[in-house]
PDB file of N, CA and C in Angstrom:
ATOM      1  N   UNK A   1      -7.044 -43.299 -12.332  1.00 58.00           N
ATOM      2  CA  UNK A   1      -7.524 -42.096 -12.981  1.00 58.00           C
ATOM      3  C   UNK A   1      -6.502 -41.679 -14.031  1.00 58.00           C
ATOM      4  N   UNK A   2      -7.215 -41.322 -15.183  1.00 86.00           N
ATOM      5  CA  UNK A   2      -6.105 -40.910 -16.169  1.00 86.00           C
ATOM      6  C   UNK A   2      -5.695 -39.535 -16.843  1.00 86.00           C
ATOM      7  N   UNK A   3      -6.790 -39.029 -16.116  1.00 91.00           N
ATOM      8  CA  UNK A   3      -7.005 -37.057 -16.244  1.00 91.00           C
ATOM      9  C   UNK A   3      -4.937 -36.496 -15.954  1.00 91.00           C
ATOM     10  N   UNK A   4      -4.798 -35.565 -16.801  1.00 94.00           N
ATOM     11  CA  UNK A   4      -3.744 -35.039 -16.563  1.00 94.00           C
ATOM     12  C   UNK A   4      -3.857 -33.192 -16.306  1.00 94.00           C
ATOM     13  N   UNK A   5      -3.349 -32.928 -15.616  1.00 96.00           N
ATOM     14  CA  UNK A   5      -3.326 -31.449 -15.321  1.00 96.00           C
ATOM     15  C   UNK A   5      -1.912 -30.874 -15.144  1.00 96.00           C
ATOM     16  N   UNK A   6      -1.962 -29.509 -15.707  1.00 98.00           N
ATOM     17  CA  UNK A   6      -1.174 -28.370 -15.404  1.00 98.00           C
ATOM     18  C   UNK A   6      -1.831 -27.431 -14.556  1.00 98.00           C
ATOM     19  N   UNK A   7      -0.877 -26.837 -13.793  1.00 98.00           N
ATOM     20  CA  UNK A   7      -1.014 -25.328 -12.705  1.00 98.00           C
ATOM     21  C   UNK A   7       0.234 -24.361 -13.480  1.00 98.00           C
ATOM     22  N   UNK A   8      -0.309 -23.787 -13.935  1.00 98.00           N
ATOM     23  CA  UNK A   8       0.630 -22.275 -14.708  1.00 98.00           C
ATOM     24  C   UNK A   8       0.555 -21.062 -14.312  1.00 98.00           C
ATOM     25  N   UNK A   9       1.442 -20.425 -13.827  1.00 98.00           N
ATOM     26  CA  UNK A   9       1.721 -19.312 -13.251  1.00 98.00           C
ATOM     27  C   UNK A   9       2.163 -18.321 -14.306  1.00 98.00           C
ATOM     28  N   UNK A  10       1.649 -17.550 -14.253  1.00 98.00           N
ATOM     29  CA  UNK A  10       2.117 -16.222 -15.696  1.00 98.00           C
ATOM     30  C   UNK A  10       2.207 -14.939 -14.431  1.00 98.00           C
ATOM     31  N   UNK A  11       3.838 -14.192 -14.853  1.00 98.00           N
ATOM     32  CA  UNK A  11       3.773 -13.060 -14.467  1.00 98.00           C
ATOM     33  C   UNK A  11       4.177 -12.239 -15.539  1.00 98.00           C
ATOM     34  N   UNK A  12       3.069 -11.156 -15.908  1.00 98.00           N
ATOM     35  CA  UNK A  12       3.158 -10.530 -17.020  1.00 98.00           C
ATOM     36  C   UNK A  12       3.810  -9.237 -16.676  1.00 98.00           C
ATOM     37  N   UNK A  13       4.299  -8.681 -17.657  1.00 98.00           N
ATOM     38  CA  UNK A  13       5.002  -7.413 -17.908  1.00 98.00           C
ATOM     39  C   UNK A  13       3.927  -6.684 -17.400  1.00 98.00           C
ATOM     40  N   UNK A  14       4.988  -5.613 -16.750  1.00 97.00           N
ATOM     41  CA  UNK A  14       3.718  -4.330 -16.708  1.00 97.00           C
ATOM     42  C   UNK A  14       3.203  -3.577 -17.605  1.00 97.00           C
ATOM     43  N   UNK A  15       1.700  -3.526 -17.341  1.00 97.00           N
ATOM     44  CA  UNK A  15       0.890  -2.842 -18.698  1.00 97.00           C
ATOM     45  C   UNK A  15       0.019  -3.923 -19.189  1.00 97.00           C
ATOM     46  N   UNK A  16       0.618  -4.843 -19.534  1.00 98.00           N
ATOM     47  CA  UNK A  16       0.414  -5.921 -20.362  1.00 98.00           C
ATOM     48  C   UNK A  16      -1.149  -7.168 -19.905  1.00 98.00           C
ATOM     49  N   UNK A  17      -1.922  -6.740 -18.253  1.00 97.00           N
ATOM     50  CA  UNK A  17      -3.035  -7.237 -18.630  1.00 97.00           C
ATOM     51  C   UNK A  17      -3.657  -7.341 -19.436  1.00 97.00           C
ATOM     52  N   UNK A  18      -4.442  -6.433 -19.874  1.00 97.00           N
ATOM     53  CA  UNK A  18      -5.507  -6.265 -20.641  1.00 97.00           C
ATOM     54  C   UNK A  18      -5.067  -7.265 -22.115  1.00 97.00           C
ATOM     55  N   UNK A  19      -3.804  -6.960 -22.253  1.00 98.00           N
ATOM     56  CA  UNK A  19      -3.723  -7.355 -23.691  1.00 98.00           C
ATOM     57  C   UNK A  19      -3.764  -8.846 -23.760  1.00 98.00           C
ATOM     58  N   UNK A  20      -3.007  -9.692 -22.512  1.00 98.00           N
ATOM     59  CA  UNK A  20      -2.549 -10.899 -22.425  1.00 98.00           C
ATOM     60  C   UNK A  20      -4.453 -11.448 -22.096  1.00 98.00           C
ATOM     61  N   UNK A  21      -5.103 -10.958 -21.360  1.00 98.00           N
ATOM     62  CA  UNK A  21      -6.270 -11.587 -21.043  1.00 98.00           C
ATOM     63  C   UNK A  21      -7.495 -11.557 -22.199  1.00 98.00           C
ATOM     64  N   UNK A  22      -7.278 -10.382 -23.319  1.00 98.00           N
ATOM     65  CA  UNK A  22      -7.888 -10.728 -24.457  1.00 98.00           C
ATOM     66  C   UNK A  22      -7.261 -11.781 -25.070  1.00 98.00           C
ATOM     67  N   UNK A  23      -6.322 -12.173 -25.586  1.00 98.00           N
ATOM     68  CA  UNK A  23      -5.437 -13.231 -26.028  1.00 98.00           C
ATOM     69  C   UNK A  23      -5.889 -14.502 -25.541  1.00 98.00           C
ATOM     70  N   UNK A  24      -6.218 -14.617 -24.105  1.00 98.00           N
ATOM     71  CA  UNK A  24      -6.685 -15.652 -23.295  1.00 98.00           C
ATOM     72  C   UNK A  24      -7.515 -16.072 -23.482  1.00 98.00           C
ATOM     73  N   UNK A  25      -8.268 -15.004 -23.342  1.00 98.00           N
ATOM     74  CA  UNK A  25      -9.976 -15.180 -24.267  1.00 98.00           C
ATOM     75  C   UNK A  25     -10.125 -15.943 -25.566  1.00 98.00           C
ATOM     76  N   UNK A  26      -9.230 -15.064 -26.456  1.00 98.00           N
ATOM     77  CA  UNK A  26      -9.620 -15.328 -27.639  1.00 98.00           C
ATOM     78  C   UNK A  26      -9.303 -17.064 -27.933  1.00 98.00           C
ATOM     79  N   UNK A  27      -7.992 -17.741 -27.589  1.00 98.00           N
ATOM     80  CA  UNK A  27      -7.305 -19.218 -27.321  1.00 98.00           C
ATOM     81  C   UNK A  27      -9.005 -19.491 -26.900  1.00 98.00           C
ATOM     82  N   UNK A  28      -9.371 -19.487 -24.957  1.00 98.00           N
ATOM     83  CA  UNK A  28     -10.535 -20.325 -24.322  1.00 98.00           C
ATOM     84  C   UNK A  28     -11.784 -20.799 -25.437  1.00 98.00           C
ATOM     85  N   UNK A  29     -11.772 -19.323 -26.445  1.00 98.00           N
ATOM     86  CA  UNK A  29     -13.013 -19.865 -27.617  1.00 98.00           C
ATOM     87  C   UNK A  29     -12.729 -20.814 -28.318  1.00 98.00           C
ATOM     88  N   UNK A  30     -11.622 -21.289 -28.918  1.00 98.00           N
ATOM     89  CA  UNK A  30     -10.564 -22.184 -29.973  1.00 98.00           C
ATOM     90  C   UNK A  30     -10.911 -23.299 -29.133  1.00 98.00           C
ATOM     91  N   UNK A  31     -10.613 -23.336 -27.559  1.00 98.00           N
ATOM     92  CA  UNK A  31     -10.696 -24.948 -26.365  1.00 98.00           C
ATOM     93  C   UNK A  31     -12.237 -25.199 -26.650  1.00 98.00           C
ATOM     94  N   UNK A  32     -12.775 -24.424 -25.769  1.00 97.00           N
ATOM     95  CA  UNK A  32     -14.021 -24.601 -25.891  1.00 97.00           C
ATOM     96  C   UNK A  32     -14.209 -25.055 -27.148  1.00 97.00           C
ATOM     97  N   UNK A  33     -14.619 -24.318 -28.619  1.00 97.00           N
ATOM     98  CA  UNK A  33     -15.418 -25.028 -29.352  1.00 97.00           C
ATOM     99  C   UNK A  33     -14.850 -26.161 -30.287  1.00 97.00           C
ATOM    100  N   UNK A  34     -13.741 -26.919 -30.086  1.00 97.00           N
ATOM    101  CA  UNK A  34     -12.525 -27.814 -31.031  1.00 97.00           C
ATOM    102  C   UNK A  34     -11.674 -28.648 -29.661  1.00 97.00           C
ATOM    103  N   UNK A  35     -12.111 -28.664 -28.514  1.00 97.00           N
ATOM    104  CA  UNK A  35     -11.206 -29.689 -27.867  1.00 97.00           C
ATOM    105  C   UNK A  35     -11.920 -30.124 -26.774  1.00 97.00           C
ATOM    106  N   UNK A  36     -13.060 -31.147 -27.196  1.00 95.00           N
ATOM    107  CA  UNK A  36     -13.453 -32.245 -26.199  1.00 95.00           C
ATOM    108  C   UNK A  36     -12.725 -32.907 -24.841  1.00 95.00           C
ATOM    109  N   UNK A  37     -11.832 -33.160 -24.946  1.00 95.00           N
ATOM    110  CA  UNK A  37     -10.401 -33.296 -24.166  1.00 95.00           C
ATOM    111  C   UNK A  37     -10.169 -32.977 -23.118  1.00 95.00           C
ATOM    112  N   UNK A  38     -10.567 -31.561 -23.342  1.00 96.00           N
ATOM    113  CA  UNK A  38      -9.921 -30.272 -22.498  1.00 96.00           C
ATOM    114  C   UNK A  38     -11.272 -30.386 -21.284  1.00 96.00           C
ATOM    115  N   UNK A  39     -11.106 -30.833 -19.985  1.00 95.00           N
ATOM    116  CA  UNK A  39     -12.076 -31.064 -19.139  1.00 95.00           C
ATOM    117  C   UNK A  39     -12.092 -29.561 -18.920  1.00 95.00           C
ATOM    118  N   UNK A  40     -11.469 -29.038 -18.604  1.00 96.00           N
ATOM    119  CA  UNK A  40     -10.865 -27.949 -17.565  1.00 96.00           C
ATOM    120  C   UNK A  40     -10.007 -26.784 -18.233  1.00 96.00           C
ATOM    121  N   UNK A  41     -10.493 -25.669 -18.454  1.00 97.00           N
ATOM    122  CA  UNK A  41      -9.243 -24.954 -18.994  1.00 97.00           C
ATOM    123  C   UNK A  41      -9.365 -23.036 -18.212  1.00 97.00           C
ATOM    124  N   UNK A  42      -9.322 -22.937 -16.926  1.00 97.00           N
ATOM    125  CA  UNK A  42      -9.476 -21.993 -15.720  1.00 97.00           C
ATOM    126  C   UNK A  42      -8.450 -21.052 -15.276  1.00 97.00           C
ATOM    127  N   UNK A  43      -8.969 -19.776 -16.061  1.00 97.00           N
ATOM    128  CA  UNK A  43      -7.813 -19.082 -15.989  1.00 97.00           C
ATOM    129  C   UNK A  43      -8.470 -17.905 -14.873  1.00 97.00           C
ATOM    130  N   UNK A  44      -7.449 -17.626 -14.074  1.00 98.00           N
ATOM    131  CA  UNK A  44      -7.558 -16.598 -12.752  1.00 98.00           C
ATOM    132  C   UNK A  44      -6.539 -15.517 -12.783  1.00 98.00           C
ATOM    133  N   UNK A  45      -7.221 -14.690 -12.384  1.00 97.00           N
ATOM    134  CA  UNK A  45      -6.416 -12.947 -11.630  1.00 97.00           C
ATOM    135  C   UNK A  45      -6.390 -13.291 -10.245  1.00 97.00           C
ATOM    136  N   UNK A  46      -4.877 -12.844  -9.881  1.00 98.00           N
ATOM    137  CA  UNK A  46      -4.574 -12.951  -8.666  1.00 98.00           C
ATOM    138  C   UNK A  46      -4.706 -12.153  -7.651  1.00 98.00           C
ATOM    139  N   UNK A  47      -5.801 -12.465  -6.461  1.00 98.00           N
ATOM    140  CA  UNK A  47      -5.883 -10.967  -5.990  1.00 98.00           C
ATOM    141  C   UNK A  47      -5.042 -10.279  -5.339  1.00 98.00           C
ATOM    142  N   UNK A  48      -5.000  -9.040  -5.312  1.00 97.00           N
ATOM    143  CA  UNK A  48      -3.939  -8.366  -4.855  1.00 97.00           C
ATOM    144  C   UNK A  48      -2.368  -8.295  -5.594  1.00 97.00           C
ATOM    145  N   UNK A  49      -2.558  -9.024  -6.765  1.00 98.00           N
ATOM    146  CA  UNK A  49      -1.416  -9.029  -7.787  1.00 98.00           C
ATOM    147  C   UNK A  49      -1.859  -9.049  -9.052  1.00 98.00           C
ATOM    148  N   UNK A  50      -2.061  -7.531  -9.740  1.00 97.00           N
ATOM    149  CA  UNK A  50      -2.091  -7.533 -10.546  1.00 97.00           C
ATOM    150  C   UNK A  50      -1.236  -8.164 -11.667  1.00 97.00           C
ATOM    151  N   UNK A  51      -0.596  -8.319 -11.835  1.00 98.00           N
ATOM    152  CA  UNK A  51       0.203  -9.125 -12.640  1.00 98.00           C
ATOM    153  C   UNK A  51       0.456 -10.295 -12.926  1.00 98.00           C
ATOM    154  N   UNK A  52      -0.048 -11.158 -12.215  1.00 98.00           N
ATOM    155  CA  UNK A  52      -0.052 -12.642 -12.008  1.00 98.00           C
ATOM    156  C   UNK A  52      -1.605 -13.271 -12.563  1.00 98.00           C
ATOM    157  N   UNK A  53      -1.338 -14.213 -13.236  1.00 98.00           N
ATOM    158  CA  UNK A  53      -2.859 -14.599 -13.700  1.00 98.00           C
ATOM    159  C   UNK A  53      -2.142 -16.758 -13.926  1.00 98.00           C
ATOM    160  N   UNK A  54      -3.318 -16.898 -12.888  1.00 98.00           N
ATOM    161  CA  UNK A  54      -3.364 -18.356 -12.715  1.00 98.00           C
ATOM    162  C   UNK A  54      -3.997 -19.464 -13.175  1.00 98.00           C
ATOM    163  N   UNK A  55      -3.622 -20.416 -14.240  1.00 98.00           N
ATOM    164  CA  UNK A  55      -4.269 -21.251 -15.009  1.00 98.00           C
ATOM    165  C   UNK A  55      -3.942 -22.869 -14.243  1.00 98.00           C
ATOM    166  N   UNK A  56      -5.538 -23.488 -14.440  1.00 97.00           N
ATOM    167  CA  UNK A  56      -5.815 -24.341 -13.947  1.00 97.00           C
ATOM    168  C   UNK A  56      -6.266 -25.573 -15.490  1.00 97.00           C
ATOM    169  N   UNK A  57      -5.536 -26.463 -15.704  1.00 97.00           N
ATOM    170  CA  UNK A  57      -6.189 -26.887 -16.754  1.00 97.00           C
ATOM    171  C   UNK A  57      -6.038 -28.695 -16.947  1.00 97.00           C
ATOM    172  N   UNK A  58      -7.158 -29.598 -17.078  1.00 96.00           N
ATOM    173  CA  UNK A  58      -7.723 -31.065 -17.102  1.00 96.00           C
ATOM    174  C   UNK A  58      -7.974 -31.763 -18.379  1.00 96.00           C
ATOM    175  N   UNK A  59      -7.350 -32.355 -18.388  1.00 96.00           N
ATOM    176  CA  UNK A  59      -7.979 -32.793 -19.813  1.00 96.00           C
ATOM    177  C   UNK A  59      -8.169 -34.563 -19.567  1.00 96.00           C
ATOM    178  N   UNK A  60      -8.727 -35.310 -20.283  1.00 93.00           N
ATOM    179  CA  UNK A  60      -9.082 -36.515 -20.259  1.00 93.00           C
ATOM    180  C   UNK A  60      -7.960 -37.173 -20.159  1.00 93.00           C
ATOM    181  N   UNK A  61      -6.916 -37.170 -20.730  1.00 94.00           N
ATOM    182  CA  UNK A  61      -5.739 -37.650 -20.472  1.00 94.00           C
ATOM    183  C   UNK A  61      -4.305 -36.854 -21.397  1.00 94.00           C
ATOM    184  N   UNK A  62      -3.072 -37.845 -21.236  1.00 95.00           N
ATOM    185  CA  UNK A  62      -1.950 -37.456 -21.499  1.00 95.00           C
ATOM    186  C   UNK A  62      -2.515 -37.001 -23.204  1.00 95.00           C
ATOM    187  N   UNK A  63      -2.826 -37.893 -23.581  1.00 96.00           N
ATOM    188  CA  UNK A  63      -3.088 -37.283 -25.380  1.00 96.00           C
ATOM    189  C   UNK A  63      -4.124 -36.615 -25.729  1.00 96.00           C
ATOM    190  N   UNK A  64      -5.266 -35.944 -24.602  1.00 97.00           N
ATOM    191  CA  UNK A  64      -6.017 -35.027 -25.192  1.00 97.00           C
ATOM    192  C   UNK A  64      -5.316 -33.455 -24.827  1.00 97.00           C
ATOM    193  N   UNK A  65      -4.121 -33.608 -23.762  1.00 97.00           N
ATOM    194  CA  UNK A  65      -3.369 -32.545 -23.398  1.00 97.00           C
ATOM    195  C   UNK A  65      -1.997 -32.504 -25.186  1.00 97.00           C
ATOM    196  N   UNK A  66      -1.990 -33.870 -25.780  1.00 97.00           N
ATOM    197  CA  UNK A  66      -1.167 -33.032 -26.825  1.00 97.00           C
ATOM    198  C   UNK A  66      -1.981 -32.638 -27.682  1.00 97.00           C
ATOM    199  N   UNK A  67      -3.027 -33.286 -28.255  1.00 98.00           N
ATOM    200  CA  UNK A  67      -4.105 -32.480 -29.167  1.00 98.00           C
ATOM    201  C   UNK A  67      -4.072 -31.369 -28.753  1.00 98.00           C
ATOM    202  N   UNK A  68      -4.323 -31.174 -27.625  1.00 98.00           N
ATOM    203  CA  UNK A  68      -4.671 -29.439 -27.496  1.00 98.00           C
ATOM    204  C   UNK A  68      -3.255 -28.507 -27.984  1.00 98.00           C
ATOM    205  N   UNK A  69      -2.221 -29.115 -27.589  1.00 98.00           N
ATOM    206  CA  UNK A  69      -0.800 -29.024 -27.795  1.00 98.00           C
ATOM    207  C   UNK A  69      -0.240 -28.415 -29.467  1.00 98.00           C
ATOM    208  N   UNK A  70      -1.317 -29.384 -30.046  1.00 98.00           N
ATOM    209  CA  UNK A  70      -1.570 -29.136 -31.468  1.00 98.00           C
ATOM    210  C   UNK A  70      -2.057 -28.011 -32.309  1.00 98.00           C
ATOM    211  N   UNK A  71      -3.616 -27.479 -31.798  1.00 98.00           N
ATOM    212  CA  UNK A  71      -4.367 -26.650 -32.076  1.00 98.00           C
ATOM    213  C   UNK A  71      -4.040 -25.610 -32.721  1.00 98.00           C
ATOM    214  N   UNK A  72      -4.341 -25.239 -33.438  1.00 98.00           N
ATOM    215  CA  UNK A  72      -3.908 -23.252 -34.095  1.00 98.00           C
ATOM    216  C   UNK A  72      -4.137 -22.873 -32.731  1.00 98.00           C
ATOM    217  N   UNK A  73      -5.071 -22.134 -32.157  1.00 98.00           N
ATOM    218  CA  UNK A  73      -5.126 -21.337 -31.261  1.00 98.00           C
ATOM    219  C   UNK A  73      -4.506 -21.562 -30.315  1.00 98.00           C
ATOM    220  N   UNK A  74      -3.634 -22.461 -29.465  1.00 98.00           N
ATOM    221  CA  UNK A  74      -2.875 -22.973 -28.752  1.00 98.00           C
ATOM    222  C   UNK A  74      -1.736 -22.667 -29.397  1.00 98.00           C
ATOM    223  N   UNK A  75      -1.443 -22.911 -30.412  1.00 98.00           N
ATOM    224  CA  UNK A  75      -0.140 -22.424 -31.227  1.00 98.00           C
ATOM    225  C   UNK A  75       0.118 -20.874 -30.990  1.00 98.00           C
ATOM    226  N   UNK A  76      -1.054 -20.298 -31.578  1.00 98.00           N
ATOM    227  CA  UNK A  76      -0.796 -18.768 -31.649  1.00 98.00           C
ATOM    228  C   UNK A  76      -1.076 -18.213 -29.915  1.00 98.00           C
ATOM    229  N   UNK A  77      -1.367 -18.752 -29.328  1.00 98.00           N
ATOM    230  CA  UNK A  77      -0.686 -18.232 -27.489  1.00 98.00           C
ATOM    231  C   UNK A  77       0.577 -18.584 -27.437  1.00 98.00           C
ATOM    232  N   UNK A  78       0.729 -19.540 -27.497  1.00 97.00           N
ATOM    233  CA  UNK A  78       2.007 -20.078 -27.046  1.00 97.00           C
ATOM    234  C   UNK A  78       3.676 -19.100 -27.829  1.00 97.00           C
ATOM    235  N   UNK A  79       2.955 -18.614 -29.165  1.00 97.00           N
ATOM    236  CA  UNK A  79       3.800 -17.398 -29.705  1.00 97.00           C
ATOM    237  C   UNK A  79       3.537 -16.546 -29.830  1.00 97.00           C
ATOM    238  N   UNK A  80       2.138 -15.647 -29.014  1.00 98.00           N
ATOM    239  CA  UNK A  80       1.901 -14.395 -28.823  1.00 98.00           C
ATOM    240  C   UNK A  80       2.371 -14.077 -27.074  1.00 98.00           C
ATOM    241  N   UNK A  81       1.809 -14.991 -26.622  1.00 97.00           N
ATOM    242  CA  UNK A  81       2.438 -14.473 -25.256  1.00 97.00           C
ATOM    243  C   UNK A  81       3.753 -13.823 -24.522  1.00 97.00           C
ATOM    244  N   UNK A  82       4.746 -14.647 -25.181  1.00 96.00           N
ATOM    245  CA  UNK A  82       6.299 -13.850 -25.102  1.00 96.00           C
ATOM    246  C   UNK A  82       6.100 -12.530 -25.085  1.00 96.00           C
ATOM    247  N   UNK A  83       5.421 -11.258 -25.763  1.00 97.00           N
ATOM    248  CA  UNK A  83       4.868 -10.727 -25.645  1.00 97.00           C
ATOM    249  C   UNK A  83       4.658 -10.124 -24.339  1.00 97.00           C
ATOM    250  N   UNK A  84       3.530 -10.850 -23.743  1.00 98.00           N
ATOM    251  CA  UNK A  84       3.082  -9.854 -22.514  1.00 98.00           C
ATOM    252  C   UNK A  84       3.825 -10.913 -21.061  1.00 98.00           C
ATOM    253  N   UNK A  85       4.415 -11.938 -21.156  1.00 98.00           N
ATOM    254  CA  UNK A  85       4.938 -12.714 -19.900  1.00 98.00           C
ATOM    255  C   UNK A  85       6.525 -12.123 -20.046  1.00 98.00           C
ATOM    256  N   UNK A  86       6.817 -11.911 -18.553  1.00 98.00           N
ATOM    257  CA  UNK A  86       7.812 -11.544 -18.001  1.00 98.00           C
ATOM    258  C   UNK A  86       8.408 -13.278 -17.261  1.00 98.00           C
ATOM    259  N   UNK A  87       7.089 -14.247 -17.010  1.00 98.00           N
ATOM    260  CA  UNK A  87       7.900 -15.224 -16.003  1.00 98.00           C
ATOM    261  C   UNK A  87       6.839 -16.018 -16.602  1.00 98.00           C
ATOM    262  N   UNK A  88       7.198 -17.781 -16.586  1.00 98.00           N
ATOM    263  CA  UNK A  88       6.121 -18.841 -17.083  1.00 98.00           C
ATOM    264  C   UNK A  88       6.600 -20.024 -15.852  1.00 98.00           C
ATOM    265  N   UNK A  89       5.874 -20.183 -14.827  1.00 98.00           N
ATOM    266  CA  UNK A  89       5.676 -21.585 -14.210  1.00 98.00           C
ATOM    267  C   UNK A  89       5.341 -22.751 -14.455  1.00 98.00           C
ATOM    268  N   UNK A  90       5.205 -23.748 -14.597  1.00 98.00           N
ATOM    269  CA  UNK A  90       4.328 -24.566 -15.218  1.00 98.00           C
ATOM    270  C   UNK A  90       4.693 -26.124 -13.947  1.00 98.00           C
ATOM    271  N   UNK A  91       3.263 -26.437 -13.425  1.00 98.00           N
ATOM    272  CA  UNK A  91       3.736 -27.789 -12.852  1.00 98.00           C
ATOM    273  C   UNK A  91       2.910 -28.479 -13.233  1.00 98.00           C
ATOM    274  N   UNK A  92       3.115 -30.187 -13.983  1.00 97.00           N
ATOM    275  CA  UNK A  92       2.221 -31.071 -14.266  1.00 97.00           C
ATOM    276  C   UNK A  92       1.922 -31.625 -13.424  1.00 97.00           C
ATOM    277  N   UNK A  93       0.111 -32.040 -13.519  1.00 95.00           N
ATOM    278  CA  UNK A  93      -0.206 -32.872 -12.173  1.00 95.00           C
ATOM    279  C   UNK A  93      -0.679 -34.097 -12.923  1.00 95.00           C
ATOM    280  N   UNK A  94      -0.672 -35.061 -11.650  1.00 91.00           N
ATOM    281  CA  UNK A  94      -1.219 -36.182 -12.311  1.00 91.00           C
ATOM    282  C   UNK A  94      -2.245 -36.716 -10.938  1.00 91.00           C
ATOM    283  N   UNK A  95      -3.541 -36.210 -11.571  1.00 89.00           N
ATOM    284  CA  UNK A  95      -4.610 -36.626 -10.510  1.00 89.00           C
ATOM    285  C   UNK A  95      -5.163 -37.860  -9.952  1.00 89.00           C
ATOM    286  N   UNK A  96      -4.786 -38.122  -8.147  1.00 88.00           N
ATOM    287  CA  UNK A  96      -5.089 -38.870  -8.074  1.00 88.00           C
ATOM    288  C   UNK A  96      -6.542 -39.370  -7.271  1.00 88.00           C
ATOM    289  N   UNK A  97      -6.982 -38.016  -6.517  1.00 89.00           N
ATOM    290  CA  UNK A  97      -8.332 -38.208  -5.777  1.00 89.00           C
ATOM    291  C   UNK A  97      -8.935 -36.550  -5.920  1.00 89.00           C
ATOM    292  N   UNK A  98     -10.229 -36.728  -6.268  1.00 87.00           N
ATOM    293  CA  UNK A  98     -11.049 -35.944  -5.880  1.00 87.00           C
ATOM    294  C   UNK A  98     -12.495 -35.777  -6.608  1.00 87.00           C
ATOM    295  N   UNK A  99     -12.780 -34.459  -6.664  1.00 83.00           N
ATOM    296  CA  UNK A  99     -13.989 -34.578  -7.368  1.00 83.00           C
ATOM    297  C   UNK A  99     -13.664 -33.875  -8.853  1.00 83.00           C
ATOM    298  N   UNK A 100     -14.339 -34.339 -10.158  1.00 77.00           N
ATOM    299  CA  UNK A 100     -14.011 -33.637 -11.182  1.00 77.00           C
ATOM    300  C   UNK A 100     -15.096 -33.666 -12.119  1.00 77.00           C
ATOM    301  N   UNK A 101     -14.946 -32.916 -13.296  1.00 74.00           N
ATOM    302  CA  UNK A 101     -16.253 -32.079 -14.349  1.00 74.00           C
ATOM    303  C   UNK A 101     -17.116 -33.508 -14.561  1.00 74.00           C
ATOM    304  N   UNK A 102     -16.240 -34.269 -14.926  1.00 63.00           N
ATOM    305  CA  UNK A 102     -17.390 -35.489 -14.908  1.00 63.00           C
ATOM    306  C   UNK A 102     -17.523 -36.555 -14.130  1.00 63.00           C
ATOM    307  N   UNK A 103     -17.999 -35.656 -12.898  1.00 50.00           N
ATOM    308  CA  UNK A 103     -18.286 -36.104 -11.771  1.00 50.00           C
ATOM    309  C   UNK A 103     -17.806 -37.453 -11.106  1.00 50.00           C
ATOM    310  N   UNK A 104     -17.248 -38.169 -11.713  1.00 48.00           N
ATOM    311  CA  UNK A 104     -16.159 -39.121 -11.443  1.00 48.00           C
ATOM    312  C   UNK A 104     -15.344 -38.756 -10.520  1.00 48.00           C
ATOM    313  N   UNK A 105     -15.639 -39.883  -8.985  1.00 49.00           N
ATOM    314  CA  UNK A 105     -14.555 -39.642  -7.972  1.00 49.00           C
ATOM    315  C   UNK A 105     -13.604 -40.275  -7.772  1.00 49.00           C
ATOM    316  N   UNK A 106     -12.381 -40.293  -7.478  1.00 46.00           N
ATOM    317  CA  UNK A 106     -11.516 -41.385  -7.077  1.00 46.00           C
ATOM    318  C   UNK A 106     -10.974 -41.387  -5.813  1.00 46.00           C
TER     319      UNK A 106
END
């Protein structure tokens, strides 16, 4: 299997939902309509922690994760966010079994 994934942990400043999750938004429209690639791009509120918002994200492989890497709108998160993040996690996965968007199991 050649799908690559990140799990990203954002703990944002206080205050700073609302603003960081329009921002989020606005990037998911940029994935969605300009990055084929991008199997997966799943962003979550943590319950019971406001402040924490959890991204889940797949892409076809190692080089549709740098295309995306590339993107304006990926650009402009990646230097608006400083902004509203207080903390950035980030773990790469490299998938080896399960079920995924295109239904392909391993």
């Amino acid at each position: 299997m050649s799908n690559f994934g990140l799990f990203v942990r954002f703990t944002l400043r206080d205050g700073a939902g609302e603003a960081f999750d329009a921002l989020v938004r606005e990037t998911a429209t940029g994935i969605r309509a300009h990055e084929p690639g991008t199997l997966v791009y799943a962003c979550h509120e943590v319950e019971g922690a406001p402040n924490e918002r959890v991204f889940f994200e797949l892409y076809a492989d190692h080089a549709a994760f740098e295309e995306h890497e590339r993107q304006p709108h990926t650009r402009h998160f990646l230097t608006e966010r400083n902004k509203y993040v207080e903390k950035t996690e980030v773990d790469r996965l490299q998938p080896y079994t399960g079920k995924y968007p295109t239904g392909a199991e391993k």
